[in-house]
PDB file of C-alpha atoms in Angstrom:
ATOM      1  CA  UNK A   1       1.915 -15.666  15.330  1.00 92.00           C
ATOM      2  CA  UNK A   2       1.921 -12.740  12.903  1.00 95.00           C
ATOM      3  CA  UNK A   3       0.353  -9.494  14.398  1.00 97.00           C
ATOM      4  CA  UNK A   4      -0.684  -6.452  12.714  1.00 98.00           C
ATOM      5  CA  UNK A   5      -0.917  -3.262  14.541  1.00 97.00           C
ATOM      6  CA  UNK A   6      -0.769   0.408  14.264  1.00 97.00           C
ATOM      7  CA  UNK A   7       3.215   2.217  13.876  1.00 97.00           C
ATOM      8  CA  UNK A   8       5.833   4.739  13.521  1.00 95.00           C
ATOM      9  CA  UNK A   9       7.237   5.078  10.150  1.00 95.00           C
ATOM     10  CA  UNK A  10       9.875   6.851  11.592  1.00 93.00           C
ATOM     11  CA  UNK A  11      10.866   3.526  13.520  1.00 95.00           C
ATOM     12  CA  UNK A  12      14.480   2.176  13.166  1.00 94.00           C
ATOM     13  CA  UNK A  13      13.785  -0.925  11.287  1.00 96.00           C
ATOM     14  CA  UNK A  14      10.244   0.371   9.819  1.00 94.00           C
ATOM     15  CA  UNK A  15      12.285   3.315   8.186  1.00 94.00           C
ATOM     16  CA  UNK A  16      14.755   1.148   6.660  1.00 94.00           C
ATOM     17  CA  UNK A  17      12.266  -1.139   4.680  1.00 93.00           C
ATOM     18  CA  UNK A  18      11.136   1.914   3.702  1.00 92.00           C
ATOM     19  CA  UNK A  19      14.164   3.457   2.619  1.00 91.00           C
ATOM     20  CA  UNK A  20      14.596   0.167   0.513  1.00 91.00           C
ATOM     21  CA  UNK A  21      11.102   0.232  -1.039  1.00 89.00           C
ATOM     22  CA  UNK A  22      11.660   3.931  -2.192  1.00 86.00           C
ATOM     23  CA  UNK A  23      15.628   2.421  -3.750  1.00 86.00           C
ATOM     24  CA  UNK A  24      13.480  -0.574  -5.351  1.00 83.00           C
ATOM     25  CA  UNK A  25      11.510   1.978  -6.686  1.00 83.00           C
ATOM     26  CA  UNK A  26      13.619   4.402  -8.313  1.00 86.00           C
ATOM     27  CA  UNK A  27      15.401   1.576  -9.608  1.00 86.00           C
ATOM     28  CA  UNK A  28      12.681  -0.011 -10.979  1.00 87.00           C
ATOM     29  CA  UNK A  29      10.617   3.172 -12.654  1.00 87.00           C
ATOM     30  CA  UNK A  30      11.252   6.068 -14.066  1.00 83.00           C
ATOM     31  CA  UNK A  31      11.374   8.815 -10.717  1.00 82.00           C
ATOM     32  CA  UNK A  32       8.336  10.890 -12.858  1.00 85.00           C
ATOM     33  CA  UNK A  33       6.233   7.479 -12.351  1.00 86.00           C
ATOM     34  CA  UNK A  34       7.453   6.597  -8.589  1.00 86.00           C
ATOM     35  CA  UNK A  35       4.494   7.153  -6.592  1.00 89.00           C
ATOM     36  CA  UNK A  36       6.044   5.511  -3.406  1.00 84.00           C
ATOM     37  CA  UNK A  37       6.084   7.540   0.046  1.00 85.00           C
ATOM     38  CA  UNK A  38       8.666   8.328   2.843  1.00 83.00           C
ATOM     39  CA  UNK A  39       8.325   7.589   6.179  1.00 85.00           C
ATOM     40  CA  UNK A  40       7.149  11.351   6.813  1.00 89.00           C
ATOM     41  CA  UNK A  41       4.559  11.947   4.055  1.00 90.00           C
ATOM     42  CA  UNK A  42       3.162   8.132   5.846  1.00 92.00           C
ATOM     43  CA  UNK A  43       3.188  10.320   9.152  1.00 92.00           C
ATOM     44  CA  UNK A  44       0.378  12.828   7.376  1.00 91.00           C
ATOM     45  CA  UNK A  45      -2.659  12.768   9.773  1.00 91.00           C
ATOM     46  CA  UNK A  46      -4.782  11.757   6.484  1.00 91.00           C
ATOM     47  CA  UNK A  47      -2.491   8.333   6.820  1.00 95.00           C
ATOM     48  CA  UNK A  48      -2.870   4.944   8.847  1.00 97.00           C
ATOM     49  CA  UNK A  49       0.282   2.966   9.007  1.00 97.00           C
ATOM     50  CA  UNK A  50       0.755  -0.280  10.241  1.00 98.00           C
ATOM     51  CA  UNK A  51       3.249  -2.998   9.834  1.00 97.00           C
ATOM     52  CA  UNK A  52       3.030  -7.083  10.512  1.00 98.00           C
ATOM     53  CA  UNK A  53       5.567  -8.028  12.869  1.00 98.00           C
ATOM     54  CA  UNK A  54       6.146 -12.139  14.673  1.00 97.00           C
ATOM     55  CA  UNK A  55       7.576 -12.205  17.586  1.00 96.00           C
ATOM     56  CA  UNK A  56       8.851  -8.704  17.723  1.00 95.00           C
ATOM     57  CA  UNK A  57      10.570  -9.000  14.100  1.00 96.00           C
ATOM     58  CA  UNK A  58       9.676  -6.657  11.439  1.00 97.00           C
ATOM     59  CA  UNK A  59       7.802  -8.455   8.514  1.00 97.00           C
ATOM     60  CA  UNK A  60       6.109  -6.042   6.437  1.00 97.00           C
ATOM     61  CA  UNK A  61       4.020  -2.548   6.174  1.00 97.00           C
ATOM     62  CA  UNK A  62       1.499  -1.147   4.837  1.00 97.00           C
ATOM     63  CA  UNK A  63      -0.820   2.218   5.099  1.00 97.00           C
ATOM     64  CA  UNK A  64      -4.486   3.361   4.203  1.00 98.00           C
ATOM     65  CA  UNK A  65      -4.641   7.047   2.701  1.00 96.00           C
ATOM     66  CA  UNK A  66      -7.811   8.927   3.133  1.00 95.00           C
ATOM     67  CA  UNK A  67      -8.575  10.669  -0.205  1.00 92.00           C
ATOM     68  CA  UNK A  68     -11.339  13.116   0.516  1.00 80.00           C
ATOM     69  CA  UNK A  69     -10.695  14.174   3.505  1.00 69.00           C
ATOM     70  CA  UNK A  70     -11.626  17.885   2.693  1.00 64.00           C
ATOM     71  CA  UNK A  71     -15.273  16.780   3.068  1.00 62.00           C
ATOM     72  CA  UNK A  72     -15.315  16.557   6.204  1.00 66.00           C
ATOM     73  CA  UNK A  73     -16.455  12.267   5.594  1.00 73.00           C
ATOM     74  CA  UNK A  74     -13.857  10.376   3.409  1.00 78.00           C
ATOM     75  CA  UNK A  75     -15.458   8.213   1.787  1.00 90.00           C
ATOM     76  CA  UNK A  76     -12.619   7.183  -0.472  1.00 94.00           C
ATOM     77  CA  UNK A  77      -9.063   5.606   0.497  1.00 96.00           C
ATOM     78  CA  UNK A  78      -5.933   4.591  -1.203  1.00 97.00           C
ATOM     79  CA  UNK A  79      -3.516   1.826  -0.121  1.00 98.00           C
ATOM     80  CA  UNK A  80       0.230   2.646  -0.522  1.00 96.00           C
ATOM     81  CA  UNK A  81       3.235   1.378   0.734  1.00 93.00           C
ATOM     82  CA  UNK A  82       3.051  -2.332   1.111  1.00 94.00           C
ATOM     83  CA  UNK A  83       6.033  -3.821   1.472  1.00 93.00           C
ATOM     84  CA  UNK A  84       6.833  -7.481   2.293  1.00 94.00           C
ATOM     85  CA  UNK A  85      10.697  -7.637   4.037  1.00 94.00           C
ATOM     86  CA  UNK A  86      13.171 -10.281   1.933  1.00 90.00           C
ATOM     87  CA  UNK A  87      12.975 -12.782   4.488  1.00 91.00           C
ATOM     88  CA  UNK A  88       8.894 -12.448   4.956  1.00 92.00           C
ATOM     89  CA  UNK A  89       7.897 -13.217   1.448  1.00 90.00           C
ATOM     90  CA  UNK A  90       5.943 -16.241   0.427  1.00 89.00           C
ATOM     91  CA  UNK A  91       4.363 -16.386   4.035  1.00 93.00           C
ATOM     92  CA  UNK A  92       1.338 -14.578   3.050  1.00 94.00           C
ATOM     93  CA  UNK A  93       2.138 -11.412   5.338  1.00 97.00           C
ATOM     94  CA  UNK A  94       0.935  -9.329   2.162  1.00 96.00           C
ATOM     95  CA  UNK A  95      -2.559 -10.762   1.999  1.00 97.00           C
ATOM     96  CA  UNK A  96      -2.394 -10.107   5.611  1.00 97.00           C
ATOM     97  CA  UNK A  97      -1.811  -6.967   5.198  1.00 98.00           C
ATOM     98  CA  UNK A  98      -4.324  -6.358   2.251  1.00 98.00           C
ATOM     99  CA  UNK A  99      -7.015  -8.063   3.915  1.00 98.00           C
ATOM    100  CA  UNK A 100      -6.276  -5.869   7.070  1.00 98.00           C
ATOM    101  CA  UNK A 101      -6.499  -2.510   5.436  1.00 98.00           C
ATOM    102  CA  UNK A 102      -9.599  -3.788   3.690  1.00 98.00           C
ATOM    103  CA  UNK A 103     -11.364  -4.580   7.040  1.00 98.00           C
ATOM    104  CA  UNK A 104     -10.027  -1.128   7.975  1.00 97.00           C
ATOM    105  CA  UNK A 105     -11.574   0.636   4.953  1.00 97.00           C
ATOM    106  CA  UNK A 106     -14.663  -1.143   5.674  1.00 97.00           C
ATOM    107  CA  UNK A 107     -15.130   0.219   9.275  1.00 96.00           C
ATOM    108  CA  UNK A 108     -14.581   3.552   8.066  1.00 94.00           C
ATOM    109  CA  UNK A 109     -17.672   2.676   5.712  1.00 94.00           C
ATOM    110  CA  UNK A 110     -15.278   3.810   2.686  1.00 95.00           C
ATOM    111  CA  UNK A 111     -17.213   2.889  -0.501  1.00 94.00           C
ATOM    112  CA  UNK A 112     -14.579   2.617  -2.705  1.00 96.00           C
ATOM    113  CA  UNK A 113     -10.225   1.627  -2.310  1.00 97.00           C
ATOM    114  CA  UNK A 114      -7.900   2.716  -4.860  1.00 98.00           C
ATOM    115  CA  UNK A 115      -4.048   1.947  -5.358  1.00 97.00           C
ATOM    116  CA  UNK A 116      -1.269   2.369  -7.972  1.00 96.00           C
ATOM    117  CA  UNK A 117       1.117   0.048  -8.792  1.00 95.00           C
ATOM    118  CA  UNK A 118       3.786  -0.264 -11.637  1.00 93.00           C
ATOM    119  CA  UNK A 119       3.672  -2.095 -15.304  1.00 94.00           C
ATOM    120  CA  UNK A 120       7.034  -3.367 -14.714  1.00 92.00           C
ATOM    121  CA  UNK A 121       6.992  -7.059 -14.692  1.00 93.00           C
ATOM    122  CA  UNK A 122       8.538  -6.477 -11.239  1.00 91.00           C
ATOM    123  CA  UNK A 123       4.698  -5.527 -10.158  1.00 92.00           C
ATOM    124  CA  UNK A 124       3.395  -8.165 -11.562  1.00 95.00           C
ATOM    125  CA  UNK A 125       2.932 -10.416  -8.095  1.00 94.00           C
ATOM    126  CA  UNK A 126       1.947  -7.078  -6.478  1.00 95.00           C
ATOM    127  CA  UNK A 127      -0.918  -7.198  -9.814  1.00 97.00           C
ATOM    128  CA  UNK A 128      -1.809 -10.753  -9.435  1.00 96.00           C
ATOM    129  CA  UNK A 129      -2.220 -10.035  -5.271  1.00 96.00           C
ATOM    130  CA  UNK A 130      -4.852  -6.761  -5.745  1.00 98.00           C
ATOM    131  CA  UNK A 131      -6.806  -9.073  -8.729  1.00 98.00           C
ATOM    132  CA  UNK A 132      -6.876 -11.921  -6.284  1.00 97.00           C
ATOM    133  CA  UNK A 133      -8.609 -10.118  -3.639  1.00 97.00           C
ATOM    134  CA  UNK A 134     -10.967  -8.490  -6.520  1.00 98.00           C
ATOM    135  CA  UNK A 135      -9.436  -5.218  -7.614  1.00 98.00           C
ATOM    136  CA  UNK A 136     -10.093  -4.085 -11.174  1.00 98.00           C
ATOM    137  CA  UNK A 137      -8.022  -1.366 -13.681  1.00 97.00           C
ATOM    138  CA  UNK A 138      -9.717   1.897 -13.259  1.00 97.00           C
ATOM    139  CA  UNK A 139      -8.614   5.454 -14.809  1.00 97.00           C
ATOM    140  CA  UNK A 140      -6.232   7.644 -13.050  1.00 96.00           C
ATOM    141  CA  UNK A 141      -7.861   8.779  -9.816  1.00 94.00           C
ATOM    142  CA  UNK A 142      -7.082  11.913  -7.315  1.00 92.00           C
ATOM    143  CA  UNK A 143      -4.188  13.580  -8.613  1.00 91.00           C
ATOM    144  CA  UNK A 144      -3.072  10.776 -10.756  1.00 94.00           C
ATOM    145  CA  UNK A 145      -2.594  11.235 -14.662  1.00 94.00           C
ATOM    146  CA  UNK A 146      -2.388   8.677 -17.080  1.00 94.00           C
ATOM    147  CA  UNK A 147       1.470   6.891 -16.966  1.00 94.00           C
ATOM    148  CA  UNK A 148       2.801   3.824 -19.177  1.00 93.00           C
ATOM    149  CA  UNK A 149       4.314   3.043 -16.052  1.00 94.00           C
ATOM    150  CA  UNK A 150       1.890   3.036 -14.165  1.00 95.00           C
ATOM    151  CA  UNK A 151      -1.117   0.828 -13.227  1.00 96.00           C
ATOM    152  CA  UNK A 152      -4.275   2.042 -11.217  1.00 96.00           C
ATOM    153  CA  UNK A 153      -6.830  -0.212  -9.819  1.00 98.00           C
ATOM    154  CA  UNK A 154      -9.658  -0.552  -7.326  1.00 98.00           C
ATOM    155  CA  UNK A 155     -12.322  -1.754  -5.506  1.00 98.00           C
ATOM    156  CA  UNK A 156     -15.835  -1.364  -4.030  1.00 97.00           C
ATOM    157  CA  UNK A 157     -16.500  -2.374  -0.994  1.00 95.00           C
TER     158      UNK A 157
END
């Protein structure tokens, strides 16, 4: 049974799936356009971070980012680093994980959930997964600016 729960990035095998998704990335954009975080900006206290594990094994991560946190009442959030290991794929651990953070976002009472992903057809599952689940293309939001590279979508909940 898969279980999702609360985590370190720092953790041993957490930080090396993350050490991978930040080579994937750099080898798959341009490093103006890669967006993707360490395991100590995930640590940030305006960060959730979970990961899907079965029987103890690491199977993928992902976090919720609180946008407007300055407010005092967020009521904005951005998904970033999900990340499926090699072996996981195909087994639905990313909807999982999307519907997770969703349910998340929603007890938070966040109206709206952002994300940025890549044009690269490499993205393109990572596309077709956040249009599934009924995100749409947006404009740049928070400190984003316009990228070829880049793709921004969301999602009102």
């Amino acid at each position: 049974m898969i279980s999702i729960d609360r985590d370190d990035p720092a953790r041993g095998d957490v930080h090396k799936l993350l050490s991978e998704h930040l080579a994937d990335m750099f080898a798959t954009s341009p490093a103006v356009s890669v967006h993707a975080l360490d395991h100590s900006a995930l640590s940030a206290p305006s960060m959730t971070f979970w990961t899907a594990r079965e029987d103890g094994d690491l199977l993928g991560c992902g976090a919720l980012k609180l946008l407007d946190v300055s407010s005092g009442s967020a009521t904005q959030g951005e998904i970033k680093s999900m990340r499926t290991t090699a072996s996981a794929r195909k087994r639905g651990v990313a909807t999982l994980m999307l519907r997770h953070i969703l349910d998340d976002a929603r007890t938070r009472n966040l109206e709206r959930v952002y994300l940025e992903t890549g044009t690269e057809d490499y993205f393109a599952p990572a596309r077709r997964l956040y249009a599934r689940h009924g995100f749409t293309e947006c404009p740049p939001f928070a400190d984003y600016v316009l990228d070829p590279h880049s793709v921004f979508m969301e999602l009102d909940l």
